[in-house]
């Protein structure tokens, strides 16, 4: 991943927002909406891709439509200091874990788990707990989503440091 700060202006933000809304939108359509030529939009999109601002194009699906109707977050507590690399190895072995991160606070990691039903979730939880260095887990079943599902939340708004630069 590229760690340098990338110049990111309002036109770039509009391009990213359009691609988030529909990654199949043509550069010509985006250009017409924001006042640029298709070539200029493509050039900017290519630069954003080269600088790891745009990391890929994908289809999003409703997990429930694929049979994944149960969702939970799981706090993981480890014996001793489990290195993130070891935790990463473990979570890769469980396809039901859709995201995982190390966190501050009491827990060592937070997992986002999707399962077909509560029984399946319980089985996944038992597999996670069977890892020798995992001391305990605390689970939180998702009842409803209060905000739309989007890892890109806020992409349409300027980050605080960007807003200061634009003034």
PDB file of C-alpha atoms in Angstrom:
ATOM      1  CA  UNK A   1       0.000   0.000   0.000  1.00  0.00           C
ATOM      2  CA  UNK A   2       1.231   3.472  -0.844  1.00  0.00           C
ATOM      3  CA  UNK A   3       1.792   5.522   2.320  1.00  0.00           C
ATOM      4  CA  UNK A   4       2.465   8.936   0.785  1.00  0.00           C
ATOM      5  CA  UNK A   5      -0.247  11.602   0.840  1.00  0.00           C
ATOM      6  CA  UNK A   6      -1.977  11.799  -2.528  1.00  0.00           C
ATOM      7  CA  UNK A   7      -3.405  15.064  -3.832  1.00  0.00           C
ATOM      8  CA  UNK A   8      -7.153  14.512  -3.789  1.00  0.00           C
ATOM      9  CA  UNK A   9      -9.386  17.363  -4.954  1.00  0.00           C
ATOM     10  CA  UNK A  10     -13.129  17.833  -5.291  1.00  0.00           C
ATOM     11  CA  UNK A  11     -13.202  16.382  -8.837  1.00  0.00           C
ATOM     12  CA  UNK A  12     -11.355  13.267  -7.628  1.00  0.00           C
ATOM     13  CA  UNK A  13     -13.856  12.973  -4.775  1.00  0.00           C
ATOM     14  CA  UNK A  14     -16.759  13.202  -7.266  1.00  0.00           C
ATOM     15  CA  UNK A  15     -15.169  10.536  -9.478  1.00  0.00           C
ATOM     16  CA  UNK A  16     -14.668   8.218  -6.507  1.00  0.00           C
ATOM     17  CA  UNK A  17     -18.228   8.839  -5.282  1.00  0.00           C
ATOM     18  CA  UNK A  18     -19.629   8.034  -8.749  1.00  0.00           C
ATOM     19  CA  UNK A  19     -17.616   4.804  -8.930  1.00  0.00           C
ATOM     20  CA  UNK A  20     -18.679   3.813  -5.414  1.00  0.00           C
ATOM     21  CA  UNK A  21     -22.312   4.363  -6.348  1.00  0.00           C
ATOM     22  CA  UNK A  22     -21.908   2.293  -9.524  1.00  0.00           C
ATOM     23  CA  UNK A  23     -18.503   0.975 -10.594  1.00  0.00           C
ATOM     24  CA  UNK A  24     -19.928   0.293 -14.057  1.00  0.00           C
ATOM     25  CA  UNK A  25     -20.572   3.971 -14.748  1.00  0.00           C
ATOM     26  CA  UNK A  26     -18.622   4.966 -17.854  1.00  0.00           C
ATOM     27  CA  UNK A  27     -15.961   7.649 -17.736  1.00  0.00           C
ATOM     28  CA  UNK A  28     -18.061   9.577 -20.280  1.00  0.00           C
ATOM     29  CA  UNK A  29     -21.093   9.531 -17.960  1.00  0.00           C
ATOM     30  CA  UNK A  30     -19.004  10.620 -14.987  1.00  0.00           C
ATOM     31  CA  UNK A  31     -17.367  13.339 -17.057  1.00  0.00           C
ATOM     32  CA  UNK A  32     -20.714  14.677 -18.219  1.00  0.00           C
ATOM     33  CA  UNK A  33     -21.922  14.846 -14.615  1.00  0.00           C
ATOM     34  CA  UNK A  34     -18.853  16.677 -13.271  1.00  0.00           C
ATOM     35  CA  UNK A  35     -17.778  18.754 -16.251  1.00  0.00           C
ATOM     36  CA  UNK A  36     -14.752  16.801 -17.519  1.00  0.00           C
ATOM     37  CA  UNK A  37     -14.019  14.854 -20.680  1.00  0.00           C
ATOM     38  CA  UNK A  38     -14.045  11.059 -20.551  1.00  0.00           C
ATOM     39  CA  UNK A  39     -10.272  11.157 -21.166  1.00  0.00           C
ATOM     40  CA  UNK A  40      -9.707  13.468 -18.195  1.00  0.00           C
ATOM     41  CA  UNK A  41     -11.837  11.242 -15.952  1.00  0.00           C
ATOM     42  CA  UNK A  42      -9.910   8.144 -17.096  1.00  0.00           C
ATOM     43  CA  UNK A  43      -6.575   9.879 -16.462  1.00  0.00           C
ATOM     44  CA  UNK A  44      -7.684  10.843 -12.949  1.00  0.00           C
ATOM     45  CA  UNK A  45      -9.112   7.371 -12.237  1.00  0.00           C
ATOM     46  CA  UNK A  46      -5.857   5.771 -13.433  1.00  0.00           C
ATOM     47  CA  UNK A  47      -3.850   8.080 -11.132  1.00  0.00           C
ATOM     48  CA  UNK A  48      -6.132   7.265  -8.201  1.00  0.00           C
ATOM     49  CA  UNK A  49      -5.690   3.549  -8.916  1.00  0.00           C
ATOM     50  CA  UNK A  50      -1.883   3.877  -9.195  1.00  0.00           C
ATOM     51  CA  UNK A  51      -1.807   5.673  -5.836  1.00  0.00           C
ATOM     52  CA  UNK A  52      -3.978   3.051  -4.068  1.00  0.00           C
ATOM     53  CA  UNK A  53      -6.888   5.438  -3.567  1.00  0.00           C
ATOM     54  CA  UNK A  54      -9.036   3.214  -5.792  1.00  0.00           C
ATOM     55  CA  UNK A  55      -8.044  -0.335  -4.875  1.00  0.00           C
ATOM     56  CA  UNK A  56     -10.394  -2.250  -7.152  1.00  0.00           C
ATOM     57  CA  UNK A  57     -13.812  -2.531  -8.739  1.00  0.00           C
ATOM     58  CA  UNK A  58     -16.268  -5.054  -7.419  1.00  0.00           C
ATOM     59  CA  UNK A  59     -19.878  -6.140  -7.287  1.00  0.00           C
ATOM     60  CA  UNK A  60     -21.638  -5.897  -3.948  1.00  0.00           C
ATOM     61  CA  UNK A  61     -24.278  -8.388  -2.950  1.00  0.00           C
ATOM     62  CA  UNK A  62     -26.792  -8.773  -0.151  1.00  0.00           C
ATOM     63  CA  UNK A  63     -25.318 -11.545   2.015  1.00  0.00           C
ATOM     64  CA  UNK A  64     -28.811 -12.778   2.952  1.00  0.00           C
ATOM     65  CA  UNK A  65     -29.533 -13.397  -0.751  1.00  0.00           C
ATOM     66  CA  UNK A  66     -26.630 -15.866  -0.711  1.00  0.00           C
ATOM     67  CA  UNK A  67     -27.864 -17.578   2.456  1.00  0.00           C
ATOM     68  CA  UNK A  68     -25.727 -15.662   4.994  1.00  0.00           C
ATOM     69  CA  UNK A  69     -28.557 -14.403   7.225  1.00  0.00           C
ATOM     70  CA  UNK A  70     -26.769 -14.332  10.595  1.00  0.00           C
ATOM     71  CA  UNK A  71     -24.189 -11.681  11.378  1.00  0.00           C
ATOM     72  CA  UNK A  72     -22.111 -11.018  14.491  1.00  0.00           C
ATOM     73  CA  UNK A  73     -19.089  -9.208  15.804  1.00  0.00           C
ATOM     74  CA  UNK A  74     -16.734 -11.214  17.992  1.00  0.00           C
ATOM     75  CA  UNK A  75     -14.193  -9.796  20.415  1.00  0.00           C
ATOM     76  CA  UNK A  76     -11.201 -12.126  20.722  1.00  0.00           C
ATOM     77  CA  UNK A  77      -9.015 -12.244  23.828  1.00  0.00           C
ATOM     78  CA  UNK A  78      -5.687 -14.040  23.580  1.00  0.00           C
ATOM     79  CA  UNK A  79      -3.309 -15.596  26.111  1.00  0.00           C
ATOM     80  CA  UNK A  80      -0.180 -13.457  26.134  1.00  0.00           C
ATOM     81  CA  UNK A  81       0.632 -11.239  23.215  1.00  0.00           C
ATOM     82  CA  UNK A  82      -0.555 -13.022  20.085  1.00  0.00           C
ATOM     83  CA  UNK A  83       1.171 -11.361  17.130  1.00  0.00           C
ATOM     84  CA  UNK A  84      -1.136  -9.925  14.468  1.00  0.00           C
ATOM     85  CA  UNK A  85       0.513 -12.219  11.912  1.00  0.00           C
ATOM     86  CA  UNK A  86      -0.620 -15.296  13.899  1.00  0.00           C
ATOM     87  CA  UNK A  87      -4.141 -13.900  14.269  1.00  0.00           C
ATOM     88  CA  UNK A  88      -4.226 -13.254  10.514  1.00  0.00           C
ATOM     89  CA  UNK A  89      -3.313 -16.907   9.845  1.00  0.00           C
ATOM     90  CA  UNK A  90      -6.171 -18.069  12.046  1.00  0.00           C
ATOM     91  CA  UNK A  91      -8.852 -15.833  10.536  1.00  0.00           C
ATOM     92  CA  UNK A  92      -7.869 -16.825   6.998  1.00  0.00           C
ATOM     93  CA  UNK A  93      -8.853 -20.401   7.926  1.00  0.00           C
ATOM     94  CA  UNK A  94     -12.470 -19.398   8.570  1.00  0.00           C
ATOM     95  CA  UNK A  95     -14.315 -18.263   5.427  1.00  0.00           C
ATOM     96  CA  UNK A  96     -17.179 -16.995   7.573  1.00  0.00           C
ATOM     97  CA  UNK A  97     -14.949 -14.223   8.939  1.00  0.00           C
ATOM     98  CA  UNK A  98     -15.517 -11.332   6.539  1.00  0.00           C
ATOM     99  CA  UNK A  99     -13.185  -8.863   8.234  1.00  0.00           C
ATOM    100  CA  UNK A 100     -10.807  -8.901  11.152  1.00  0.00           C
ATOM    101  CA  UNK A 101      -8.680  -6.304  12.838  1.00  0.00           C
ATOM    102  CA  UNK A 102      -6.527  -5.835  15.901  1.00  0.00           C
ATOM    103  CA  UNK A 103      -7.979  -3.228  18.240  1.00  0.00           C
ATOM    104  CA  UNK A 104      -7.210  -1.122  21.270  1.00  0.00           C
ATOM    105  CA  UNK A 105      -8.995  -1.770  24.550  1.00  0.00           C
ATOM    106  CA  UNK A 106      -9.464  -5.045  26.371  1.00  0.00           C
ATOM    107  CA  UNK A 107      -9.872  -7.300  23.335  1.00  0.00           C
ATOM    108  CA  UNK A 108      -6.951  -8.243  21.112  1.00  0.00           C
ATOM    109  CA  UNK A 109      -9.004  -8.473  17.919  1.00  0.00           C
ATOM    110  CA  UNK A 110     -12.470  -7.843  16.531  1.00  0.00           C
ATOM    111  CA  UNK A 111     -13.976 -10.197  13.957  1.00  0.00           C
ATOM    112  CA  UNK A 112     -16.978  -9.671  11.685  1.00  0.00           C
ATOM    113  CA  UNK A 113     -18.622 -13.050  11.124  1.00  0.00           C
ATOM    114  CA  UNK A 114     -21.416 -14.070   8.751  1.00  0.00           C
ATOM    115  CA  UNK A 115     -23.142 -17.438   8.983  1.00  0.00           C
ATOM    116  CA  UNK A 116     -26.155 -19.162   7.513  1.00  0.00           C
ATOM    117  CA  UNK A 117     -27.950 -19.372  10.865  1.00  0.00           C
ATOM    118  CA  UNK A 118     -27.316 -19.334  14.620  1.00  0.00           C
ATOM    119  CA  UNK A 119     -26.249 -23.009  14.619  1.00  0.00           C
ATOM    120  CA  UNK A 120     -23.671 -22.321  11.938  1.00  0.00           C
ATOM    121  CA  UNK A 121     -22.452 -19.253  13.866  1.00  0.00           C
ATOM    122  CA  UNK A 122     -22.085 -21.385  17.001  1.00  0.00           C
ATOM    123  CA  UNK A 123     -19.992 -23.909  15.055  1.00  0.00           C
ATOM    124  CA  UNK A 124     -17.751 -21.122  13.706  1.00  0.00           C
ATOM    125  CA  UNK A 125     -17.357 -19.718  17.211  1.00  0.00           C
ATOM    126  CA  UNK A 126     -16.310 -23.138  18.525  1.00  0.00           C
ATOM    127  CA  UNK A 127     -13.685 -23.449  15.769  1.00  0.00           C
ATOM    128  CA  UNK A 128     -12.305 -20.019  16.665  1.00  0.00           C
ATOM    129  CA  UNK A 129     -12.249 -20.876  20.379  1.00  0.00           C
ATOM    130  CA  UNK A 130     -10.390 -24.125  19.625  1.00  0.00           C
ATOM    131  CA  UNK A 131      -7.270 -22.168  18.671  1.00  0.00           C
ATOM    132  CA  UNK A 132      -4.724 -22.815  21.442  1.00  0.00           C
ATOM    133  CA  UNK A 133      -3.898 -19.167  22.200  1.00  0.00           C
ATOM    134  CA  UNK A 134      -7.484 -17.867  22.319  1.00  0.00           C
ATOM    135  CA  UNK A 135      -8.541 -17.362  25.938  1.00  0.00           C
ATOM    136  CA  UNK A 136     -12.112 -16.165  25.412  1.00  0.00           C
ATOM    137  CA  UNK A 137     -14.523 -14.530  23.007  1.00  0.00           C
ATOM    138  CA  UNK A 138     -17.451 -12.181  23.459  1.00  0.00           C
ATOM    139  CA  UNK A 139     -20.063 -12.125  20.696  1.00  0.00           C
ATOM    140  CA  UNK A 140     -22.523  -9.471  19.608  1.00  0.00           C
ATOM    141  CA  UNK A 141     -25.277 -10.598  17.246  1.00  0.00           C
ATOM    142  CA  UNK A 142     -26.362  -7.959  14.732  1.00  0.00           C
ATOM    143  CA  UNK A 143     -30.084  -7.236  14.922  1.00  0.00           C
ATOM    144  CA  UNK A 144     -30.317  -4.455  12.325  1.00  0.00           C
ATOM    145  CA  UNK A 145     -28.159  -1.969  10.427  1.00  0.00           C
ATOM    146  CA  UNK A 146     -28.641   1.661  11.411  1.00  0.00           C
ATOM    147  CA  UNK A 147     -26.451   3.034   8.601  1.00  0.00           C
ATOM    148  CA  UNK A 148     -26.082   1.691   5.071  1.00  0.00           C
ATOM    149  CA  UNK A 149     -23.427  -1.000   4.666  1.00  0.00           C
ATOM    150  CA  UNK A 150     -20.446   0.742   3.148  1.00  0.00           C
ATOM    151  CA  UNK A 151     -16.757   0.455   3.840  1.00  0.00           C
ATOM    152  CA  UNK A 152     -16.485   3.692   1.871  1.00  0.00           C
ATOM    153  CA  UNK A 153     -18.666   5.727   4.244  1.00  0.00           C
ATOM    154  CA  UNK A 154     -17.703   9.358   4.057  1.00  0.00           C
ATOM    155  CA  UNK A 155     -16.131   9.136   0.604  1.00  0.00           C
ATOM    156  CA  UNK A 156     -18.411  11.916  -0.583  1.00  0.00           C
ATOM    157  CA  UNK A 157     -17.315  14.233   2.235  1.00  0.00           C
ATOM    158  CA  UNK A 158     -13.944  15.920   2.567  1.00  0.00           C
ATOM    159  CA  UNK A 159     -11.702  14.513   5.287  1.00  0.00           C
ATOM    160  CA  UNK A 160     -10.874  17.135   7.941  1.00  0.00           C
ATOM    161  CA  UNK A 161      -7.326  17.611   6.627  1.00  0.00           C
ATOM    162  CA  UNK A 162      -8.622  17.886   3.025  1.00  0.00           C
ATOM    163  CA  UNK A 163     -11.147  20.553   4.028  1.00  0.00           C
ATOM    164  CA  UNK A 164      -8.411  22.632   5.638  1.00  0.00           C
ATOM    165  CA  UNK A 165      -6.255  22.378   2.498  1.00  0.00           C
ATOM    166  CA  UNK A 166      -9.131  23.422   0.204  1.00  0.00           C
ATOM    167  CA  UNK A 167      -9.833  26.636   2.179  1.00  0.00           C
TER     168      UNK A 167
END
